[in-house]
Tab-separated table of C-alpha atoms and ligand atoms in Angstrom:
chain	number	residue	atom	x	y	z
A	175	MET	CA	156.192	-76.185	-15.303
A	176	GLY	CA	154.275	-76.233	-12.178
A	177	ILE	CA	152.245	-73.390	-11.116
A	178	GLU	CA	152.613	-70.273	-8.874
A	179	VAL	CA	150.778	-70.397	-5.782
A	180	LYS	CA	150.142	-66.780	-4.485
A	181	VAL	CA	149.092	-65.984	-0.315
A	182	GLU	CA	147.827	-62.715	0.726
A	183	GLY	CA	147.238	-61.538	3.887
A	184	LEU	CA	146.281	-64.529	5.347
A	185	THR	CA	144.640	-64.675	8.918
A	186	LYS	CA	144.009	-68.075	10.697
A	187	SER	CA	142.458	-68.843	14.006
A	188	PHE	CA	141.212	-71.486	15.820
A	189	GLY	CA	138.581	-69.713	18.802
A	190	LYS	CA	140.701	-67.279	20.243
A	191	GLN	CA	143.944	-68.771	19.355
A	192	GLN	CA	145.264	-66.924	16.520
A	193	ILE	CA	147.469	-68.852	14.795
A	194	TRP	CA	149.170	-66.659	12.189
A	195	GLN	CA	148.413	-63.409	10.235
A	196	ASP	CA	148.738	-61.571	7.292
A	197	VAL	CA	150.991	-63.754	5.327
A	198	SER	CA	151.868	-62.894	2.303
A	199	LEU	CA	153.997	-64.840	-0.094
A	200	THR	CA	154.146	-66.404	-3.418
A	201	LEU	CA	155.661	-70.138	-4.064
A	202	PRO	CA	157.757	-69.484	-7.744
A	203	ALA	CA	156.212	-71.771	-10.528
A	204	GLY	CA	158.287	-75.263	-10.629
A	205	GLU	CA	160.533	-73.792	-7.477
A	206	VAL	CA	161.280	-75.410	-4.740
A	207	SER	CA	160.713	-74.051	-1.230
A	208	VAL	CA	160.742	-74.254	2.336
A	209	MET	CA	158.685	-73.488	5.245
A	210	LEU	CA	160.840	-73.464	8.985
A	211	GLY	CA	159.374	-72.718	12.205
A	212	PRO	CA	159.306	-74.202	15.143
A	213	SER	CA	156.619	-76.647	16.698
A	214	GLY	CA	153.317	-75.658	16.519
A	215	THR	CA	153.598	-72.445	14.968
A	216	GLY	CA	150.952	-73.840	12.363
A	217	LYS	CA	153.088	-75.161	9.172
A	218	THR	CA	150.524	-77.910	8.932
A	219	VAL	CA	147.767	-75.731	9.318
A	220	PHE	CA	149.292	-73.176	6.540
A	221	LEU	CA	149.555	-76.002	4.451
A	222	LYS	CA	146.143	-77.276	4.789
A	223	SER	CA	144.865	-73.698	4.247
A	224	LEU	CA	146.769	-73.701	0.827
A	225	ILE	CA	144.817	-76.706	-0.401
A	226	GLY	CA	141.360	-75.308	1.044
A	227	LEU	CA	140.809	-77.545	4.165
A	228	LEU	CA	141.328	-75.243	6.407
A	229	LYS	CA	139.341	-71.283	5.650
A	230	PRO	CA	141.685	-68.562	6.608
A	231	GLU	CA	139.382	-65.531	7.969
A	232	ARG	CA	141.504	-63.176	5.802
A	233	GLY	CA	143.156	-62.984	3.081
A	234	ARG	CA	143.781	-65.126	-0.399
A	235	VAL	CA	145.564	-68.121	-1.786
A	236	LEU	CA	145.242	-67.631	-5.190
A	237	VAL	CA	146.180	-71.217	-7.453
A	238	ASP	CA	145.431	-71.008	-11.215
A	239	GLY	CA	142.543	-68.324	-10.693
A	240	VAL	CA	140.456	-69.840	-8.160
A	241	ASP	CA	140.998	-68.285	-4.639
A	242	MET	CA	140.951	-71.735	-1.960
A	243	ALA	CA	140.254	-69.898	0.698
A	244	ARG	CA	136.888	-68.082	-0.843
A	245	SER	CA	135.715	-69.611	-3.465
A	246	PRO	CA	132.757	-71.834	-4.126
A	247	GLU	CA	133.481	-75.479	-3.113
A	248	ARG	CA	133.202	-76.806	-6.224
A	249	ASP	CA	136.015	-74.707	-7.753
A	250	VAL	CA	137.911	-75.099	-5.212
A	251	MET	CA	137.663	-79.362	-5.321
A	252	GLU	CA	138.976	-78.887	-8.668
A	253	ALA	CA	141.551	-76.461	-7.942
A	254	ARG	CA	142.795	-79.384	-5.123
A	255	LYS	CA	143.227	-81.955	-8.188
A	256	LEU	CA	146.460	-79.604	-8.964
A	257	PHE	CA	148.059	-80.312	-5.646
A	258	GLY	CA	149.820	-83.751	-4.721
A	259	LEU	CA	150.155	-83.460	-0.616
A	260	MET	CA	152.430	-85.977	1.497
A	261	PHE	CA	151.161	-86.156	5.023
A	262	GLN	CA	153.455	-85.617	8.231
A	263	ASP	CA	152.656	-89.327	9.242
A	264	GLY	CA	152.446	-90.967	5.745
A	265	ALA	CA	148.537	-91.571	6.217
A	266	LEU	CA	148.894	-94.854	4.658
A	267	PHE	CA	145.981	-97.209	5.023
A	268	GLY	CA	147.591	-99.648	7.613
A	269	SER	CA	145.595	-103.116	6.035
A	270	MET	CA	146.139	-102.504	1.977
A	271	ASN	CA	149.721	-103.353	0.609
A	272	LEU	CA	151.914	-100.301	-0.758
A	273	PHE	CA	150.694	-100.766	-4.348
A	274	ASP	CA	146.923	-100.367	-3.321
A	275	ASN	CA	147.582	-97.204	-1.186
A	276	ILE	CA	149.576	-95.654	-4.148
A	277	ALA	CA	146.546	-96.677	-6.470
A	278	PHE	CA	144.333	-95.650	-4.336
A	279	PRO	CA	143.871	-91.891	-5.572
A	280	LEU	CA	143.451	-92.997	-8.747
A	281	ARG	CA	140.770	-95.480	-8.197
A	282	GLU	CA	138.960	-92.820	-6.190
A	283	HIS	CA	139.406	-89.951	-8.763
A	284	THR	CA	139.708	-91.457	-12.155
A	285	LYS	CA	137.943	-93.955	-14.371
A	286	LYS	CA	141.304	-95.257	-15.681
A	287	LYS	CA	141.697	-99.134	-16.503
A	288	GLU	CA	143.246	-101.616	-13.952
A	289	SER	CA	146.292	-101.635	-16.496
A	290	GLU	CA	146.883	-98.132	-16.848
A	291	ILE	CA	146.810	-97.823	-12.691
A	292	ARG	CA	149.183	-99.884	-13.000
A	293	ARG	CA	151.659	-98.608	-15.473
A	294	ILE	CA	151.128	-95.394	-13.321
A	295	VAL	CA	151.357	-96.927	-9.659
A	296	MET	CA	154.710	-98.904	-10.736
A	297	GLU	CA	156.444	-95.746	-12.263
A	298	ARG	CA	155.588	-93.351	-9.088
A	299	ILE	CA	157.202	-96.496	-7.245
A	300	ASP	CA	160.124	-96.591	-8.814
A	301	VAL	CA	161.094	-92.599	-8.913
A	302	VAL	CA	160.837	-92.956	-4.798
A	303	GLY	CA	163.402	-95.896	-4.867
A	304	LEU	CA	160.118	-98.735	-3.576
A	305	LEU	CA	160.831	-101.010	-6.746
A	306	GLY	CA	160.105	-104.607	-4.811
A	307	ALA	CA	158.196	-103.375	-1.966
A	308	GLU	CA	154.860	-102.794	-3.447
A	309	GLY	CA	153.481	-105.639	-1.943
A	310	LYS	CA	154.479	-105.004	1.708
A	311	LEU	CA	151.616	-103.256	4.130
A	312	PRO	CA	152.575	-100.374	5.940
A	313	GLY	CA	153.325	-102.013	8.814
A	314	GLU	CA	155.793	-104.183	7.401
A	315	ILE	CA	158.518	-101.366	6.536
A	316	SER	CA	160.893	-98.564	8.051
A	317	GLY	CA	159.372	-95.156	8.573
A	318	GLY	CA	161.702	-93.936	5.480
A	319	MET	CA	160.071	-96.447	3.518
A	320	ARG	CA	156.733	-95.170	4.506
A	321	LYS	CA	157.734	-91.443	3.666
A	322	ARG	CA	158.665	-92.627	0.180
A	323	ALA	CA	155.329	-94.624	-0.158
A	324	GLY	CA	153.430	-91.221	1.004
A	325	LEU	CA	155.081	-88.828	-1.766
A	326	ALA	CA	154.296	-91.681	-4.669
A	327	ARG	CA	151.049	-91.634	-3.622
A	328	ALA	CA	150.995	-88.019	-3.877
A	329	LEU	CA	152.257	-88.511	-7.386
A	330	VAL	CA	150.405	-90.169	-8.775
A	331	LEU	CA	147.393	-87.188	-10.205
A	332	ASP	CA	149.992	-85.611	-11.539
A	333	PRO	CA	150.092	-82.689	-9.389
A	334	GLN	CA	151.460	-79.194	-10.452
A	335	ILE	CA	152.330	-78.372	-6.647
A	336	ILE	CA	153.480	-80.930	-4.141
A	337	LEU	CA	152.957	-80.339	-0.282
A	338	CYS	CA	155.313	-81.920	1.372
A	339	ASP	CA	154.801	-82.126	5.255
A	340	GLU	CA	158.085	-82.702	7.407
A	341	PRO	CA	159.312	-85.774	5.015
A	342	ASP	CA	161.668	-85.706	7.493
A	343	SER	CA	160.339	-86.552	10.631
A	344	GLY	CA	160.952	-89.531	12.310
A	345	LEU	CA	164.181	-90.575	10.557
A	346	ASP	CA	167.618	-90.493	10.870
A	347	PRO	CA	170.096	-87.975	9.324
A	348	VAL	CA	171.237	-90.517	6.708
A	349	ARG	CA	167.196	-91.703	5.636
A	350	THR	CA	166.834	-87.332	5.693
A	351	ALA	CA	169.656	-87.161	3.107
A	352	PHE	CA	168.183	-89.496	1.421
A	353	ILE	CA	164.926	-87.814	1.314
A	354	SER	CA	166.600	-84.483	0.790
A	355	GLN	CA	168.264	-85.812	-2.404
A	356	LEU	CA	164.846	-87.195	-3.447
A	357	LEU	CA	162.853	-84.113	-3.320
A	358	ILE	CA	165.685	-82.603	-5.545
A	359	ASP	CA	165.473	-85.334	-8.191
A	360	LEU	CA	161.810	-85.411	-7.561
A	361	ASN	CA	161.522	-81.609	-8.744
A	362	THR	CA	164.049	-82.182	-11.894
A	363	GLN	CA	161.839	-84.717	-13.196
A	364	ILE	CA	158.320	-83.238	-12.623
A	365	ASP	CA	159.037	-79.796	-12.705
A	366	ALA	CA	156.287	-79.101	-10.359
A	367	THR	CA	155.689	-76.354	-7.808
A	368	MET	CA	156.812	-77.559	-4.490
A	369	LEU	CA	156.321	-76.462	-0.614
A	370	ILE	CA	158.614	-78.530	1.946
A	371	VAL	CA	157.485	-77.809	5.594
A	372	THR	CA	160.535	-78.603	7.873
A	373	HIS	CA	162.173	-77.751	11.222
A	374	ASN	CA	165.044	-79.742	10.000
A	375	LEU	CA	168.674	-77.880	9.027
A	376	ASP	CA	170.233	-79.873	6.488
A	377	ILE	CA	166.880	-80.038	4.237
A	378	ALA	CA	166.461	-75.976	4.933
A	379	ALA	CA	170.458	-75.595	3.974
A	380	THR	CA	170.564	-78.017	0.928
A	381	VAL	CA	167.118	-78.513	-0.964
A	382	PRO	CA	165.281	-74.971	-1.275
A	383	ASP	CA	165.625	-72.390	-4.068
A	384	ASN	CA	163.736	-70.414	-1.270
A	385	MET	CA	162.733	-70.603	2.211
A	386	GLY	CA	160.423	-68.617	4.801
A	387	MET	CA	160.286	-68.842	8.479
A	388	LEU	CA	156.927	-68.469	10.705
A	389	PHE	CA	157.256	-67.439	14.472
A	390	ARG	CA	155.501	-65.697	16.971
A	391	ARG	CA	152.028	-66.077	14.745
A	392	ASN	CA	154.095	-64.097	11.755
A	393	LEU	CA	155.575	-65.180	8.865
A	394	VAL	CA	159.278	-63.415	9.563
A	395	THR	CA	160.273	-63.308	5.987
A	396	PHE	CA	160.250	-65.216	2.888
A	397	GLY	CA	162.401	-65.077	-0.410
A	398	PRO	CA	165.494	-66.512	-1.891
A	399	ARG	CA	167.073	-68.815	0.048
A	400	GLU	CA	170.631	-66.642	0.764
A	401	VAL	CA	168.122	-64.030	2.485
A	402	LEU	CA	167.305	-66.453	5.030
A	403	LEU	CA	170.562	-67.894	5.321
A	404	THR	CA	172.705	-65.057	6.101
A	405	SER	CA	169.848	-63.275	8.059
A	406	ARG	CA	170.822	-61.935	11.384
A	407	GLU	CA	167.440	-61.761	12.518
A	408	PRO	CA	167.534	-63.580	16.348
A	409	VAL	CA	164.873	-65.648	15.965
A	410	ILE	CA	166.316	-66.865	12.496
A	411	ALA	CA	169.789	-67.176	13.199
A	412	GLN	CA	169.039	-69.006	16.313
A	413	PHE	CA	167.038	-71.353	14.278
A	414	LEU	CA	169.531	-72.064	11.994
A	415	THR	CA	172.269	-72.447	14.153
A	416	ALA	CA	170.442	-74.436	16.640
A	417	SER	CA	171.229	-72.756	19.458
A	418	LYS	CA	169.520	-72.456	22.563
A	419	ILE	CA	170.810	-68.683	23.008
A	420	GLY	CA	167.969	-66.783	21.132
A	421	PRO	CA	164.171	-65.744	21.107
A	422	ILE	CA	163.087	-69.326	21.302
A	423	GLY	CA	162.821	-70.956	24.259
A	424	MET	CA	162.117	-74.402	25.663
A	425	SER	CA	158.035	-74.708	25.676
A	426	GLU	CA	157.297	-70.431	24.847
A	427	GLU	CA	159.110	-67.358	23.867
A	428	LYS	CA	161.828	-66.323	26.160
A	429	ASP	CA	161.050	-62.573	27.918
A	430	ALA	CA	163.059	-59.592	26.601
A	431	ALA	CA	164.303	-59.661	29.901
A	432	THR	CA	166.179	-62.853	29.572
A	433	LEU	CA	167.269	-62.267	26.168
A	434	ALA	CA	168.998	-59.083	27.125
A	435	ALA	CA	170.742	-61.089	29.650
A	436	GLU	CA	172.029	-63.698	27.118
A	437	ALA	CA	173.239	-61.129	24.432
A	438	GLU	CA	174.996	-59.121	27.556
A	439	GLN	CA	176.583	-62.824	28.185
A	440	ASN	CA	177.350	-63.098	24.602
A	441	GLY	CA	179.259	-59.365	24.323
A	442	GLY	CA	175.942	-58.073	22.193
A	443	LEU	CA	175.803	-60.853	19.878
A	444	LEU	CA	173.328	-63.217	19.828
A	445	VAL	CA	174.221	-66.062	17.120
A	446	ALA	CA	176.194	-65.929	13.735
A	447	PRO	CA	174.292	-67.499	11.062
A	448	ARG	CA	175.794	-70.851	9.680
A	449	GLU	CA	177.842	-70.887	6.408
A	450	ILE	CA	176.178	-71.401	3.331
A	451	VAL	CA	176.489	-74.334	1.676
A	452	PRO	CA	175.332	-75.354	-1.987
A	453	GLN	CA	172.314	-76.383	-2.885
A	454	LEU	CA	171.850	-80.145	-3.837
A	455	ASP	CA	172.650	-81.205	-7.893
A	456	PRO	CA	169.946	-83.861	-9.238
A	457	SER	CA	171.358	-87.495	-9.089
A	458	PRO	CA	173.704	-88.062	-12.169
A	459	GLY	CA	171.863	-88.745	-15.341
A	460	LEU	CA	168.838	-86.585	-14.368
A	461	GLY	CA	170.150	-84.015	-16.693
A	462	GLU	CA	169.305	-80.072	-15.033
A	463	ARG	CA	166.822	-78.958	-13.005
A	464	LYS	CA	164.616	-76.369	-15.289
A	465	ALA	CA	164.164	-74.563	-12.430
A	466	VAL	CA	167.126	-73.586	-11.833
A	467	ALA	CA	167.466	-71.059	-14.978
A	468	ARG	CA	164.242	-69.518	-14.051
A	469	ARG	CA	165.370	-69.115	-10.284
A	470	ARG	CA	168.842	-67.442	-11.304
A	471	ALA	CA	166.713	-65.384	-14.131
A	472	ARG	CA	164.403	-64.078	-11.120
A	473	VAL	CA	166.677	-63.915	-8.117
A	474	LEU	CA	168.984	-61.753	-10.534
A	475	SER	CA	166.117	-59.356	-11.276
A	476	MET	CA	165.538	-59.013	-7.824
A	477	LEU	CA	169.000	-58.266	-6.208
A	478	ASP	CA	168.239	-54.743	-5.956
A	479	THR	CA	165.614	-55.521	-3.240
A	480	LEU	CA	167.650	-57.649	-0.987
A	481	PRO	CA	170.043	-57.477	1.935
A	482	ASP	CA	173.462	-56.566	1.274
A	483	SER	CA	174.237	-59.990	2.766
A	484	ALA	CA	171.496	-61.981	0.955
A	485	ARG	CA	173.158	-59.984	-2.748
A	486	ASP	CA	176.827	-60.649	-1.809
A	487	ALA	CA	176.121	-64.888	-1.288
A	488	ILE	CA	174.062	-64.678	-4.003
A	489	ARG	CA	176.489	-63.018	-6.324
A	490	ALA	CA	178.983	-65.832	-5.489
A	491	THR	CA	176.664	-68.512	-5.744
A	492	TYR	CA	176.185	-67.592	-9.209
A	493	ALA	CA	179.578	-66.733	-9.855
A	494	LEU	CA	180.950	-69.581	-9.025
A	495	GLU	CA	179.261	-70.985	-11.983
A	496	PRO	CA	181.967	-70.509	-15.096
A	497	THR	CA	178.971	-70.265	-17.596
A	498	ALA	CA	177.244	-67.691	-15.627
A	499	VAL	CA	176.712	-64.453	-17.175
A	500	LEU	CA	175.935	-61.777	-14.863
A	501	PRO	CA	173.515	-58.985	-15.846
A	502	ARG	CA	175.353	-55.190	-15.342
A	503	ALA	CA	172.690	-53.396	-13.392
A	504	GLY	CA	173.459	-49.892	-12.332
A	505	GLY	CA	177.101	-50.944	-11.318
A	506	ALA	CA	175.356	-52.697	-8.645
A	507	LEU	CA	177.236	-55.992	-9.557
B	84	ADP	N1	141.748	-78.208	13.671
B	84	ADP	C1	142.120	-77.671	14.765
B	84	ADP	N2	141.359	-76.906	15.687
B	84	ADP	C2	141.841	-76.442	16.558
B	84	ADP	N3	143.020	-76.141	16.924
B	84	ADP	C3	144.193	-76.288	15.741
B	84	ADP	C4	143.663	-77.102	14.658
B	84	ADP	N4	144.472	-77.484	13.915
B	84	ADP	C5	145.547	-76.695	14.692
B	84	ADP	N5	145.248	-76.337	15.536
B	84	ADP	C6	146.217	-75.569	16.699
B	84	ADP	O1	147.042	-74.940	15.815
B	84	ADP	C7	148.035	-74.974	15.913
B	84	ADP	C8	149.626	-75.343	15.023
B	84	ADP	O2	149.219	-76.113	14.639
B	84	ADP	P1	150.458	-77.094	13.622
B	84	ADP	O3	149.810	-76.330	12.174
B	84	ADP	O4	150.124	-78.246	13.639
B	84	ADP	O5	151.819	-76.833	13.902
B	84	ADP	P2	152.929	-77.156	13.349
B	84	ADP	O6	152.622	-77.738	12.004
B	84	ADP	O7	153.762	-76.015	12.806
B	84	ADP	O8	153.599	-78.015	14.196
B	84	ADP	C9	148.468	-75.591	17.302
B	84	ADP	O9	148.213	-74.903	18.924
B	84	ADP	C10	147.382	-76.572	17.319
B	84	ADP	O10	146.912	-76.945	18.351
B	85	MG	MG1	152.976	-79.863	11.868
């Protein structure tokens, strides 16, 4: 059911440029999490740090007993096999057809026979909906199909943890909706821990169990999706409503004077959070997502630690399910 990833006090700089500091969070095993953040806030750097390709100066990334930031490279390489990474641009080899691209990690990292490789590759091609396109070159297919091929390649080594870097970038809203459904279906089928980095609001609203946001070199928050979706924190509310009003500016963060002037114009209010829409269900025929029950138990057990607005939203989410039995915890419910 996937493996938990525990990040503790992670700090990363390049020379004098600090990317983010003191980032701590846990990706719950088998659940889907999203990391939001404006462009350039270090989301890709964060993913690369999780798999140990970049080494933060401080903090730890614990995966199955290995610290991806500090453990000996041999252990890090071994633990990296638990991950499947879908790169932002698909990162496919232009001269190889999709089949060979997707087979590449198997040929590189395993000694499997060609017949076994064929079976695995075709199965993953089926999962991402690319059957029939396996003979095509990356240059002959759409951006959406290239993303799917990149995802299929991330899946061939049976990862326990799947990291997706902006699976929506360059896609139109309809293709993005298909990718969102594919990510939920994937989690249903393989029950892996997933982290999706994106600034797409529709993915943020409909896909994750948990969500966080990087801003101003800090993790603003990370927790159950309802925490971010009901947050009145100006930067979160601005981001989730795609508003020009708030701390995020065109090319840099706005100064305090600009912010105060905006707040004045808007009667002291920045932006209201948008309504919570239901999380996507798996496609018909796939059955239940196993993470749902685990996540419900986990979130209900931490209810007392959450802000009121998030608590109300979580209660509403689960009360809507006719079979849901809510525990009575000290009259809080
Ligand atoms: N290998 C690197 N060396 C130096 N600076 C880097 C490197 N990788 C990323 N950066 C810098 O880190 C910042 C965050 O980059 P990135 O993680 O790509 O942002 P995001 O994915 O959120 O758009 C950028 O300013 C970028 O220039
Ligand atoms: Mg990026």
